[in-house]
mmCIF file of C-alpha atoms in Angstrom:
data_model
loop_
_atom_site.group_PDB
_atom_site.id
_atom_site.type_symbol
_atom_site.label_atom_id
_atom_site.label_comp_id
_atom_site.label_asym_id
_atom_site.label_seq_id
_atom_site.Cartn_x
_atom_site.Cartn_y
_atom_site.Cartn_z
ATOM 1 C CA MET A 291 139.264 114.008 147.887
ATOM 2 C CA LYS A 292 136.856 115.477 145.452
ATOM 3 C CA ARG A 293 134.412 113.386 143.644
ATOM 4 C CA GLN A 294 133.106 113.579 140.143
ATOM 5 C CA ILE A 295 129.232 113.787 139.931
ATOM 6 C CA LYS A 296 126.689 113.911 137.314
ATOM 7 C CA VAL A 297 123.279 115.164 137.364
ATOM 8 C CA THR A 298 120.655 116.346 135.188
ATOM 9 C CA ILE A 299 118.931 119.360 136.410
ATOM 10 C CA ASN A 300 115.458 120.606 134.489
ATOM 11 C CA GLY A 301 116.469 118.384 131.609
ATOM 12 C CA VAL A 302 120.063 119.493 131.241
ATOM 13 C CA GLY A 303 123.100 117.574 132.188
ATOM 14 C CA TYR A 304 125.739 118.656 134.411
ATOM 15 C CA SER A 305 129.090 117.202 135.268
ATOM 16 C CA HIS A 306 131.412 118.682 138.105
ATOM 17 C CA GLU A 307 134.113 117.764 140.683
ATOM 18 C CA VAL A 308 132.840 118.634 144.081
ATOM 19 C CA GLU A 309 134.063 118.437 147.645
ATOM 20 C CA PRO A 310 132.233 115.697 149.568
ATOM 21 C CA ARG A 311 130.940 118.287 152.157
ATOM 22 C CA LEU A 312 129.481 120.520 149.400
ATOM 23 C CA LEU A 313 125.742 120.690 150.258
ATOM 24 C CA LEU A 314 123.331 120.304 147.263
ATOM 25 C CA VAL A 315 121.781 123.490 147.525
ATOM 26 C CA HIS A 316 125.076 125.143 147.234
ATOM 27 C CA TYR A 317 125.738 123.103 144.419
ATOM 28 C CA ILE A 318 122.695 124.052 142.453
ATOM 29 C CA ARG A 319 123.005 127.723 143.430
ATOM 30 C CA ASP A 320 126.645 128.344 143.378
ATOM 31 C CA VAL A 321 128.243 126.028 140.953
ATOM 32 C CA VAL A 322 125.399 125.465 138.566
ATOM 33 C CA GLY A 323 124.157 129.025 138.879
ATOM 34 C CA LEU A 324 120.322 128.240 139.444
ATOM 35 C CA THR A 325 119.696 130.805 142.191
ATOM 36 C CA GLY A 326 115.854 130.130 142.352
ATOM 37 C CA THR A 327 116.360 127.431 145.129
ATOM 38 C CA HIS A 328 116.371 129.697 148.112
ATOM 39 C CA ILE A 329 118.289 129.104 151.472
ATOM 40 C CA GLY A 330 115.989 129.992 154.117
ATOM 41 C CA CYS A 331 116.792 128.345 157.765
ATOM 42 C CA ASP A 332 119.457 126.166 156.419
ATOM 43 C CA THR A 333 118.179 123.674 159.058
ATOM 44 C CA SER A 334 115.614 121.610 157.389
ATOM 45 C CA GLN A 335 112.735 123.408 158.703
ATOM 46 C CA CYS A 336 111.599 125.918 156.149
ATOM 47 C CA GLY A 337 111.468 124.299 152.847
ATOM 48 C CA ALA A 338 112.654 127.196 150.782
ATOM 49 C CA CYS A 339 115.318 124.984 149.323
ATOM 50 C CA THR A 340 112.638 122.338 148.179
ATOM 51 C CA ILE A 341 113.440 120.751 144.946
ATOM 52 C CA LEU A 342 112.263 117.483 143.175
ATOM 53 C CA LEU A 343 114.897 114.875 143.321
ATOM 54 C CA ASN A 344 114.133 111.747 141.190
ATOM 55 C CA GLY A 345 110.348 113.132 141.580
ATOM 56 C CA MET A 346 110.228 113.339 145.547
ATOM 57 C CA ALA A 347 109.978 116.766 147.058
ATOM 58 C CA ILE A 348 113.260 117.044 149.354
ATOM 59 C CA LYS A 349 115.199 119.878 151.338
ATOM 60 C CA CYS A 350 118.500 120.230 149.568
ATOM 61 C CA CYS A 351 120.075 122.075 152.382
ATOM 62 C CA THR A 352 120.081 118.594 154.045
ATOM 63 C CA MET A 353 121.572 116.845 151.185
ATOM 64 C CA LEU A 354 125.117 116.535 150.106
ATOM 65 C CA ALA A 355 125.730 117.159 146.438
ATOM 66 C CA VAL A 356 127.746 113.817 146.127
ATOM 67 C CA GLN A 357 124.407 111.882 147.704
ATOM 68 C CA ALA A 358 122.644 113.280 144.314
ATOM 69 C CA ASP A 359 125.123 111.921 141.793
ATOM 70 C CA GLY A 360 122.995 110.250 138.967
ATOM 71 C CA ALA A 361 119.712 111.922 140.046
ATOM 72 C CA GLU A 362 117.090 114.009 138.137
ATOM 73 C CA ILE A 363 116.412 117.328 139.728
ATOM 74 C CA LEU A 364 113.550 119.516 138.976
ATOM 75 C CA THR A 365 114.285 123.262 140.365
ATOM 76 C CA ILE A 366 111.798 126.116 140.122
ATOM 77 C CA GLU A 367 113.495 127.253 137.013
ATOM 78 C CA GLY A 368 112.087 123.826 134.960
ATOM 79 C CA VAL A 369 108.656 124.228 136.372
ATOM 80 C CA ALA A 370 107.278 126.650 133.474
ATOM 81 C CA LYS A 371 107.127 124.761 130.129
ATOM 82 C CA ASP A 372 107.914 126.465 126.618
ATOM 83 C CA GLY A 373 107.315 130.085 128.244
ATOM 84 C CA HIS A 374 104.402 129.146 129.900
ATOM 85 C CA LEU A 375 103.654 129.313 133.518
ATOM 86 C CA HIS A 376 102.680 125.981 135.327
ATOM 87 C CA PRO A 377 99.212 125.961 136.663
ATOM 88 C CA ILE A 378 100.680 126.301 140.208
ATOM 89 C CA GLN A 379 102.560 129.266 139.113
ATOM 90 C CA GLU A 380 99.426 130.804 137.396
ATOM 91 C CA GLY A 381 97.653 130.034 140.877
ATOM 92 C CA PHE A 382 100.265 131.839 142.845
ATOM 93 C CA TRP A 383 100.044 134.936 140.368
ATOM 94 C CA GLU A 384 96.057 134.845 140.284
ATOM 95 C CA LYS A 385 95.211 134.120 143.885
ATOM 96 C CA HIS A 386 98.100 136.410 145.265
ATOM 97 C CA GLY A 387 99.910 133.450 146.842
ATOM 98 C CA LEU A 388 102.814 135.413 147.862
ATOM 99 C CA GLN A 389 103.894 138.821 149.396
ATOM 100 C CA CYS A 390 108.040 138.941 149.673
ATOM 101 C CA GLY A 391 108.219 135.871 147.472
ATOM 102 C CA TYR A 392 110.844 134.085 149.447
ATOM 103 C CA CYS A 393 109.169 130.825 150.212
ATOM 104 C CA THR A 394 107.510 130.730 146.818
ATOM 105 C CA PRO A 395 109.828 128.524 145.000
ATOM 106 C CA GLY A 396 109.836 125.952 147.651
ATOM 107 C CA MET A 397 106.085 126.353 148.193
ATOM 108 C CA ILE A 398 105.603 125.615 144.457
ATOM 109 C CA LEU A 399 107.621 122.329 144.571
ATOM 110 C CA ALA A 400 106.115 120.977 147.278
ATOM 111 C CA ALA A 401 102.515 121.938 145.897
ATOM 112 C CA TYR A 402 103.781 120.238 142.791
ATOM 113 C CA GLN A 403 104.483 116.860 144.676
ATOM 114 C CA LEU A 404 101.398 117.180 146.286
ATOM 115 C CA LEU A 405 99.250 117.621 143.164
ATOM 116 C CA GLN A 406 101.130 114.439 141.711
ATOM 117 C CA ARG A 407 100.102 112.356 144.700
ATOM 118 C CA SER A 408 96.703 113.427 145.202
ATOM 119 C CA PRO A 409 95.229 115.651 142.310
ATOM 120 C CA ASN A 410 92.052 116.879 144.133
ATOM 121 C CA PRO A 411 93.142 117.777 147.593
ATOM 122 C CA SER A 412 91.034 118.799 150.317
ATOM 123 C CA GLU A 413 91.875 122.051 152.132
ATOM 124 C CA ALA A 414 93.221 120.250 155.223
ATOM 125 C CA GLU A 415 95.019 118.101 153.073
ATOM 126 C CA ILE A 416 96.952 120.797 151.452
ATOM 127 C CA ARG A 417 97.671 122.506 154.687
ATOM 128 C CA HIS A 418 98.875 119.108 156.086
ATOM 129 C CA ASN A 419 101.292 118.600 153.089
ATOM 130 C CA LEU A 420 102.729 122.322 153.540
ATOM 131 C CA GLU A 421 103.765 121.336 157.096
ATOM 132 C CA GLY A 422 107.283 121.355 155.699
ATOM 133 C CA ASN A 423 107.174 124.862 154.497
ATOM 134 C CA LEU A 424 107.171 128.218 156.265
ATOM 135 C CA CYS A 425 105.830 131.306 155.055
ATOM 136 C CA ARG A 426 106.228 134.481 157.336
ATOM 137 C CA CYS A 427 104.093 137.055 155.202
ATOM 138 C CA THR A 428 100.747 135.551 153.830
ATOM 139 C CA GLY A 429 99.449 133.295 156.688
ATOM 140 C CA TYR A 430 98.971 130.534 154.178
ATOM 141 C CA HIS A 431 95.614 131.496 153.133
ATOM 142 C CA ASN A 432 96.060 132.631 149.628
ATOM 143 C CA ILE A 433 98.759 129.782 149.066
ATOM 144 C CA VAL A 434 96.094 127.435 150.042
ATOM 145 C CA LYS A 435 93.572 129.225 147.213
ATOM 146 C CA SER A 436 96.687 129.193 144.891
ATOM 147 C CA ILE A 437 97.020 125.301 145.101
ATOM 148 C CA GLN A 438 93.198 124.931 144.974
ATOM 149 C CA TYR A 439 93.434 126.972 141.679
ATOM 150 C CA ALA A 440 95.994 124.795 140.318
ATOM 151 C CA ALA A 441 94.472 121.641 141.205
ATOM 152 C CA GLN A 442 91.122 122.941 139.344
ATOM 153 C CA LYS A 443 92.971 124.070 136.480
ATOM 154 C CA MET A 444 95.201 120.681 136.059
ATOM 155 C CA ALA A 445 91.889 118.733 136.251
ATOM 156 C CA GLY A 446 90.760 120.774 133.313
ATOM 157 C CA ARG A 447 87.763 122.380 135.241
ATOM 158 C CA MET B 84 126.678 126.172 157.109
ATOM 159 C CA TYR B 85 129.166 123.433 155.951
ATOM 160 C CA PRO B 86 130.051 120.375 157.683
ATOM 161 C CA ALA B 87 133.732 119.816 158.256
ATOM 162 C CA GLN B 88 135.835 117.989 155.849
ATOM 163 C CA PHE B 89 135.379 114.305 155.683
ATOM 164 C CA GLU B 90 136.288 111.589 153.253
ATOM 165 C CA TYR B 91 133.176 110.120 151.167
ATOM 166 C CA HIS B 92 132.684 106.240 150.545
ATOM 167 C CA SER B 93 129.840 104.934 148.440
ATOM 168 C CA PRO B 94 130.111 100.972 148.801
ATOM 169 C CA ALA B 95 128.210 98.866 146.627
ATOM 170 C CA SER B 96 127.264 96.285 148.919
ATOM 171 C CA VAL B 97 126.586 95.570 152.797
ATOM 172 C CA GLN B 98 129.766 93.579 152.912
ATOM 173 C CA GLU B 99 131.833 96.334 151.321
ATOM 174 C CA ALA B 100 130.400 98.764 153.837
ATOM 175 C CA ILE B 101 130.961 96.158 157.076
ATOM 176 C CA SER B 102 134.525 96.226 155.914
ATOM 177 C CA LEU B 103 134.783 99.809 155.534
ATOM 178 C CA LEU B 104 133.454 100.228 159.318
ATOM 179 C CA GLY B 105 135.780 97.559 160.379
ATOM 180 C CA ARG B 106 138.865 99.332 158.928
ATOM 181 C CA LEU B 107 137.868 102.917 159.836
ATOM 182 C CA LYS B 108 136.120 102.297 163.080
ATOM 183 C CA ASP B 109 134.971 105.262 165.078
ATOM 184 C CA ASP B 110 136.401 107.705 162.541
ATOM 185 C CA ALA B 111 133.580 106.588 160.303
ATOM 186 C CA LYS B 112 129.581 107.188 160.479
ATOM 187 C CA LEU B 113 126.985 105.561 158.230
ATOM 188 C CA LEU B 114 124.764 107.914 156.055
ATOM 189 C CA ALA B 115 121.381 106.804 154.920
ATOM 190 C CA GLY B 116 118.770 109.615 154.585
ATOM 191 C CA GLY B 117 120.973 111.675 156.253
ATOM 192 C CA HIS B 118 118.089 113.740 157.984
ATOM 193 C CA SER B 119 119.836 113.203 161.288
ATOM 194 C CA LEU B 120 123.514 113.040 160.614
ATOM 195 C CA ILE B 121 123.814 115.802 158.152
ATOM 196 C CA PRO B 122 122.099 118.523 160.368
ATOM 197 C CA MET B 123 124.457 117.281 163.323
ATOM 198 C CA MET B 124 127.422 117.597 160.832
ATOM 199 C CA LYS B 125 126.376 121.113 159.744
ATOM 200 C CA LEU B 126 126.291 122.122 163.331
ATOM 201 C CA ARG B 127 129.593 120.546 163.860
ATOM 202 C CA LEU B 128 128.143 118.498 166.785
ATOM 203 C CA ALA B 129 129.281 115.538 164.527
ATOM 204 C CA GLN B 130 132.718 115.712 162.867
ATOM 205 C CA PRO B 131 133.218 111.908 161.166
ATOM 206 C CA LYS B 132 136.401 111.935 159.455
ATOM 207 C CA HIS B 133 134.768 109.398 157.055
ATOM 208 C CA VAL B 134 131.030 109.211 155.601
ATOM 209 C CA ILE B 135 129.960 106.046 154.174
ATOM 210 C CA ASP B 136 126.816 106.437 152.071
ATOM 211 C CA ILE B 137 124.636 103.088 152.222
ATOM 212 C CA ARG B 138 121.584 104.780 150.655
ATOM 213 C CA LYS B 139 122.105 103.417 147.377
ATOM 214 C CA ILE B 140 123.165 99.899 148.258
ATOM 215 C CA PRO B 141 120.509 97.464 146.690
ATOM 216 C CA GLY B 142 118.205 95.177 148.466
ATOM 217 C CA LEU B 143 118.052 97.065 151.728
ATOM 218 C CA SER B 144 114.532 98.721 151.190
ATOM 219 C CA GLY B 145 111.197 97.456 150.776
ATOM 220 C CA ILE B 146 108.188 95.878 152.762
ATOM 221 C CA LYS B 147 107.192 92.399 152.762
ATOM 222 C CA GLU B 148 105.576 89.597 154.516
ATOM 223 C CA ASP B 149 108.063 86.948 155.304
ATOM 224 C CA GLY B 150 107.524 84.043 157.654
ATOM 225 C CA GLY B 151 104.555 85.338 159.580
ATOM 226 C CA ALA B 152 106.295 88.735 160.282
ATOM 227 C CA ILE B 153 106.640 91.729 158.304
ATOM 228 C CA ALA B 154 110.249 92.581 157.110
ATOM 229 C CA ILE B 155 110.880 96.184 156.405
ATOM 230 C CA GLY B 156 114.362 96.853 154.885
ATOM 231 C CA ALA B 157 116.465 99.518 157.046
ATOM 232 C CA LEU B 158 116.520 101.941 153.816
ATOM 233 C CA THR B 159 112.884 101.991 153.621
ATOM 234 C CA THR B 160 111.611 105.783 153.676
ATOM 235 C CA HIS B 161 109.164 107.162 156.341
ATOM 236 C CA TYR B 162 107.047 108.125 152.931
ATOM 237 C CA ALA B 163 107.214 104.410 151.685
ATOM 238 C CA VAL B 164 105.857 102.870 155.366
ATOM 239 C CA GLU B 165 103.454 105.976 155.704
ATOM 240 C CA SER B 166 102.055 104.857 151.900
ATOM 241 C CA SER B 167 102.232 101.031 152.243
ATOM 242 C CA SER B 168 99.158 99.486 151.717
ATOM 243 C CA LEU B 169 100.589 95.964 153.210
ATOM 244 C CA LEU B 170 101.270 97.807 156.395
ATOM 245 C CA LYS B 171 97.935 100.128 156.446
ATOM 246 C CA GLN B 172 96.289 96.452 156.690
ATOM 247 C CA LYS B 173 98.238 94.494 158.850
ATOM 248 C CA CYS B 174 100.195 97.088 161.197
ATOM 249 C CA ALA B 175 98.688 100.468 160.801
ATOM 250 C CA LEU B 176 100.481 101.831 163.746
ATOM 251 C CA LEU B 177 103.557 102.084 161.757
ATOM 252 C CA THR B 178 101.872 104.076 158.898
ATOM 253 C CA GLU B 179 100.174 106.426 161.304
ATOM 254 C CA THR B 180 103.640 106.640 163.260
ATOM 255 C CA ALA B 181 105.540 107.311 159.906
ATOM 256 C CA GLY B 182 103.096 110.075 159.046
ATOM 257 C CA THR B 183 103.834 112.094 161.915
ATOM 258 C CA ILE B 184 107.210 112.328 161.496
ATOM 259 C CA GLY B 185 108.685 115.618 160.412
ATOM 260 C CA ASP B 186 107.032 116.890 157.219
ATOM 261 C CA PRO B 187 106.688 115.558 153.896
ATOM 262 C CA GLN B 188 110.091 116.610 152.464
ATOM 263 C CA VAL B 189 111.676 114.752 155.709
ATOM 264 C CA ARG B 190 109.831 111.761 155.195
ATOM 265 C CA ASN B 191 110.927 111.403 151.669
ATOM 266 C CA MET B 192 114.523 110.936 152.822
ATOM 267 C CA GLY B 193 114.565 109.613 156.351
ATOM 268 C CA THR B 194 114.579 105.908 156.730
ATOM 269 C CA VAL B 195 113.146 103.441 159.133
ATOM 270 C CA GLY B 196 116.711 101.961 159.883
ATOM 271 C CA GLY B 197 118.405 105.352 160.226
ATOM 272 C CA SER B 198 115.864 106.526 162.888
ATOM 273 C CA LEU B 199 116.397 103.360 164.961
ATOM 274 C CA ALA B 200 120.065 103.345 164.687
ATOM 275 C CA HIS B 201 120.449 106.685 165.402
ATOM 276 C CA ALA B 202 118.313 106.308 168.392
ATOM 277 C CA ASP B 203 117.122 110.125 168.873
ATOM 278 C CA PRO B 204 115.260 110.043 172.632
ATOM 279 C CA ALA B 205 112.500 111.901 170.943
ATOM 280 C CA ALA B 206 112.168 109.778 167.730
ATOM 281 C CA ASP B 207 108.653 108.265 167.017
ATOM 282 C CA TYR B 208 109.560 104.807 165.548
ATOM 283 C CA PRO B 209 111.143 103.635 169.038
ATOM 284 C CA ALA B 210 107.731 103.968 170.774
ATOM 285 C CA ALA B 211 106.031 102.002 167.887
ATOM 286 C CA ALA B 212 108.656 99.278 167.715
ATOM 287 C CA ILE B 213 108.480 98.620 171.464
ATOM 288 C CA ALA B 214 104.722 98.548 171.521
ATOM 289 C CA LEU B 215 104.557 95.973 168.573
ATOM 290 C CA GLY B 216 107.484 93.907 170.000
ATOM 291 C CA ALA B 217 109.616 94.344 166.989
ATOM 292 C CA GLU B 218 112.998 93.058 166.139
ATOM 293 C CA VAL B 219 116.403 94.620 164.578
ATOM 294 C CA VAL B 220 118.255 92.467 162.298
ATOM 295 C CA ALA B 221 121.858 93.681 162.367
ATOM 296 C CA GLU B 222 124.729 92.471 160.009
ATOM 297 C CA GLY B 223 128.358 92.331 160.963
ATOM 298 C CA PRO B 224 131.538 90.705 159.821
ATOM 299 C CA LYS B 225 130.111 87.275 161.236
ATOM 300 C CA GLY B 226 127.117 87.501 159.480
ATOM 301 C CA LYS B 227 123.489 88.642 160.833
ATOM 302 C CA ARG B 228 121.974 88.567 164.496
ATOM 303 C CA THR B 229 118.654 89.486 165.430
ATOM 304 C CA ILE B 230 118.128 91.777 168.498
ATOM 305 C CA LYS B 231 114.965 92.135 170.531
ATOM 306 C CA VAL B 232 113.924 95.985 170.599
ATOM 307 C CA ASP B 233 113.661 95.559 174.408
ATOM 308 C CA ASP B 234 117.655 95.003 174.248
ATOM 309 C CA PHE B 235 118.214 97.588 171.338
ATOM 310 C CA PHE B 236 117.850 101.047 172.785
ATOM 311 C CA LYS B 237 120.755 101.328 175.446
ATOM 312 C CA GLY B 238 120.480 105.150 176.348
ATOM 313 C CA LEU B 239 120.900 108.656 174.731
ATOM 314 C CA LEU B 240 121.870 107.814 171.064
ATOM 315 C CA THR B 241 123.140 104.519 171.938
ATOM 316 C CA THR B 242 122.103 101.193 170.742
ATOM 317 C CA ALA B 243 123.057 97.486 170.995
ATOM 318 C CA LEU B 244 124.691 97.920 167.353
ATOM 319 C CA GLN B 245 128.446 97.163 167.399
ATOM 320 C CA PRO B 246 130.681 99.505 165.652
ATOM 321 C CA ASP B 247 131.061 97.011 162.720
ATOM 322 C CA GLU B 248 127.541 96.268 162.514
ATOM 323 C CA ILE B 249 124.774 97.682 160.089
ATOM 324 C CA LEU B 250 121.054 97.522 160.891
ATOM 325 C CA VAL B 251 119.462 96.108 157.701
ATOM 326 C CA GLU B 252 116.232 95.169 158.521
ATOM 327 C CA ILE B 253 113.072 95.524 161.196
ATOM 328 C CA ARG B 254 110.891 92.585 161.694
ATOM 329 C CA ILE B 255 107.596 93.187 163.060
ATOM 330 C CA PRO B 256 105.553 90.047 164.380
ATOM 331 C CA SER B 257 102.040 89.353 163.410
ATOM 332 C CA TRP B 258 99.297 90.483 165.631
ATOM 333 C CA PRO B 259 95.858 88.941 165.622
ATOM 334 C CA VAL B 260 93.117 90.443 163.291
ATOM 335 C CA GLY B 261 91.154 93.118 165.394
ATOM 336 C CA THR B 262 94.354 94.194 167.470
ATOM 337 C CA GLY B 263 93.630 97.716 168.072
ATOM 338 C CA MET B 264 96.889 100.054 167.534
ATOM 339 C CA ALA B 265 97.354 103.915 167.965
ATOM 340 C CA TYR B 266 100.464 106.357 168.108
ATOM 341 C CA MET B 267 99.693 109.805 170.008
ATOM 342 C CA LYS B 268 102.307 112.350 170.331
ATOM 343 C CA PHE B 269 102.447 115.907 171.879
ATOM 344 C CA PRO B 270 104.854 117.419 169.232
ATOM 345 C CA HIS B 271 107.241 119.967 169.606
ATOM 346 C CA PRO B 272 105.626 122.893 167.568
ATOM 347 C CA ALA B 273 108.569 123.810 165.524
ATOM 348 C CA SER B 274 110.624 120.460 165.125
ATOM 349 C CA ARG B 275 107.532 118.045 165.374
ATOM 350 C CA PHE B 276 109.937 115.891 167.314
ATOM 351 C CA ALA B 277 107.852 114.267 170.105
ATOM 352 C CA VAL B 278 107.942 116.124 173.396
ATOM 353 C CA VAL B 279 106.259 112.853 174.338
ATOM 354 C CA GLY B 280 104.781 109.687 172.119
ATOM 355 C CA VAL B 281 102.890 106.874 173.131
ATOM 356 C CA ALA B 282 102.381 103.745 171.174
ATOM 357 C CA ALA B 283 99.683 101.235 172.127
ATOM 358 C CA VAL B 284 98.958 98.000 170.681
ATOM 359 C CA VAL B 285 95.938 95.703 172.575
ATOM 360 C CA THR B 286 94.626 92.553 171.159
ATOM 361 C CA ALA B 287 91.042 92.282 171.040
ATOM 362 C CA ASP B 288 90.661 89.954 173.893
ATOM 363 C CA GLY B 289 92.675 92.271 175.988
ATOM 364 C CA LYS B 290 95.289 89.410 176.807
ATOM 365 C CA LYS B 291 98.179 91.118 174.893
ATOM 366 C CA VAL B 292 99.126 94.628 175.592
ATOM 367 C CA GLY B 293 102.436 96.460 174.245
ATOM 368 C CA VAL B 294 102.945 100.231 175.316
ATOM 369 C CA GLY B 295 105.890 102.211 174.291
ATOM 370 C CA ILE B 296 106.713 105.616 175.336
ATOM 371 C CA THR B 297 109.221 108.060 173.686
ATOM 372 C CA GLY B 298 110.562 111.527 174.374
ATOM 373 C CA ALA B 299 110.084 111.334 177.836
ATOM 374 C CA GLY B 300 113.591 110.176 178.888
ATOM 375 C CA THR B 301 116.980 109.570 177.272
ATOM 376 C CA LYS B 302 115.597 106.488 175.545
ATOM 377 C CA ALA B 303 112.087 105.050 174.317
ATOM 378 C CA VAL B 304 111.039 102.506 177.060
ATOM 379 C CA ARG B 305 108.219 99.704 177.414
ATOM 380 C CA ALA B 306 105.808 100.868 179.867
ATOM 381 C CA LYS B 307 105.528 97.672 181.976
ATOM 382 C CA GLY B 308 103.507 99.032 184.621
ATOM 383 C CA VAL B 309 100.967 100.358 182.127
ATOM 384 C CA GLU B 310 101.056 96.912 180.417
ATOM 385 C CA ALA B 311 100.697 94.959 183.569
ATOM 386 C CA ALA B 312 97.730 97.101 184.582
ATOM 387 C CA LEU B 313 95.859 96.691 181.249
ATOM 388 C CA SER B 314 96.405 93.063 180.393
ATOM 389 C CA GLY B 315 93.398 90.934 180.754
ATOM 390 C CA LYS B 316 91.366 93.907 181.808
ATOM 391 C CA THR B 317 87.799 95.045 180.314
ATOM 392 C CA LEU B 318 89.127 98.353 178.692
ATOM 393 C CA ASP B 319 86.435 100.650 179.867
ATOM 394 C CA ALA B 320 87.389 104.285 180.766
ATOM 395 C CA ALA B 321 88.239 103.533 184.657
ATOM 396 C CA ALA B 322 90.755 100.728 183.856
ATOM 397 C CA ILE B 323 92.364 102.698 181.046
ATOM 398 C CA LYS B 324 92.611 105.657 183.590
ATOM 399 C CA ALA B 325 94.044 103.641 186.272
ATOM 400 C CA ALA B 326 96.615 101.984 184.152
ATOM 401 C CA ALA B 327 97.826 105.136 182.765
ATOM 402 C CA GLU B 328 98.720 106.320 186.227
ATOM 403 C CA ALA B 329 100.350 102.832 187.139
ATOM 404 C CA ARG B 330 103.809 103.701 187.643
ATOM 405 C CA SER B 331 106.374 101.545 186.151
ATOM 406 C CA PRO B 332 108.149 99.842 189.136
ATOM 407 C CA GLN B 333 111.046 98.475 187.171
ATOM 408 C CA GLN B 334 112.031 101.870 185.665
ATOM 409 C CA GLY B 335 110.306 104.843 187.098
ATOM 410 C CA PHE B 336 111.565 106.490 183.883
ATOM 411 C CA LEU B 337 109.779 109.713 184.324
ATOM 412 C CA ALA B 338 111.333 110.623 187.758
ATOM 413 C CA ASN B 339 114.718 109.204 186.863
ATOM 414 C CA GLU B 340 115.371 109.821 183.323
ATOM 415 C CA PHE B 341 113.836 113.198 182.749
ATOM 416 C CA SER B 342 116.726 115.287 184.299
ATOM 417 C CA TRP B 343 118.637 115.315 180.916
ATOM 418 C CA ARG B 344 116.420 117.969 179.494
#
């Protein structure tokens, strides 16, 4: 039996009837049409589908859309404000934190949570907190630099 | 990957969830953080006809001191355990153990109760729960009962929970100030699950020792031989080495239980 769910994604309210087995990532991509959230491994390893759910970074390939009923969601499409890139996005641009870009939305949202919890992280802390996000191009060095850039920018330095 | 079709239930209370379990029996699975069940459902290793989502039931999460023990609600996430100042101060083994589970995203969703009830043979908490001498509180149609952790894990993905019971709380007895605690694991490089994980708790006077091992068999076990070899000894390098080699006469778990791999 289908269930009615209501969610807020990037500040916009949505309401849909969904099958209980619909995964949240398919709801976001196929029903709402926000395709910036990627599906990589589909087995909660790679982190390409990372979003913020009520402020917490989660892998939305491992959550049912019905579980998210009533939640506030932030996807990559909601990270920039008023046409200006978020400092994390700017960091990935300036420090060449991506090559193919497939992992980037998930990386940015994982970094978003990290900088909320720890505004001035050490390199080791950044690497530890990216354990749930795989990148097969960069070797992570420039991703770490991008997040360090963002941390400095957000601290106003 | 889509799970097979199922009916979704979202009870508002533990009692409502228990009566659903009583009615639907083996056709139902409880869903908490979902980070064990949903991957299994996507791979169709689990195809429950009914999923009972208990994640939003109020009153089942949180960490508090309660009558000399620490009570951890079943729905408390690994992140909440990892970042708890109360646990850091009183039971650092649990914050340390929680911090080694999966990755930050997984720790935001996965729950203590879900991990224990799922009883994955490579999960991290069971080793810590055994070493600490924890108790598990289960609630069923007749009320609550307390299960000692040594009686809780029965085998591969199998616990002492009855089909109509819900794990609602984990209780950690208090250990004296100065008790040393540590969890170390050899993680699988991709999944971060423990190939083997060892939790150890030793009081400052060396008289009380708890050692739990996960990953090395069909279920987490107490290393009784190691505990006996350590209790009351001066813990120098030689004594620790001898204890680590002490086979457990009751279990012989490495020899007997490794075959499932």
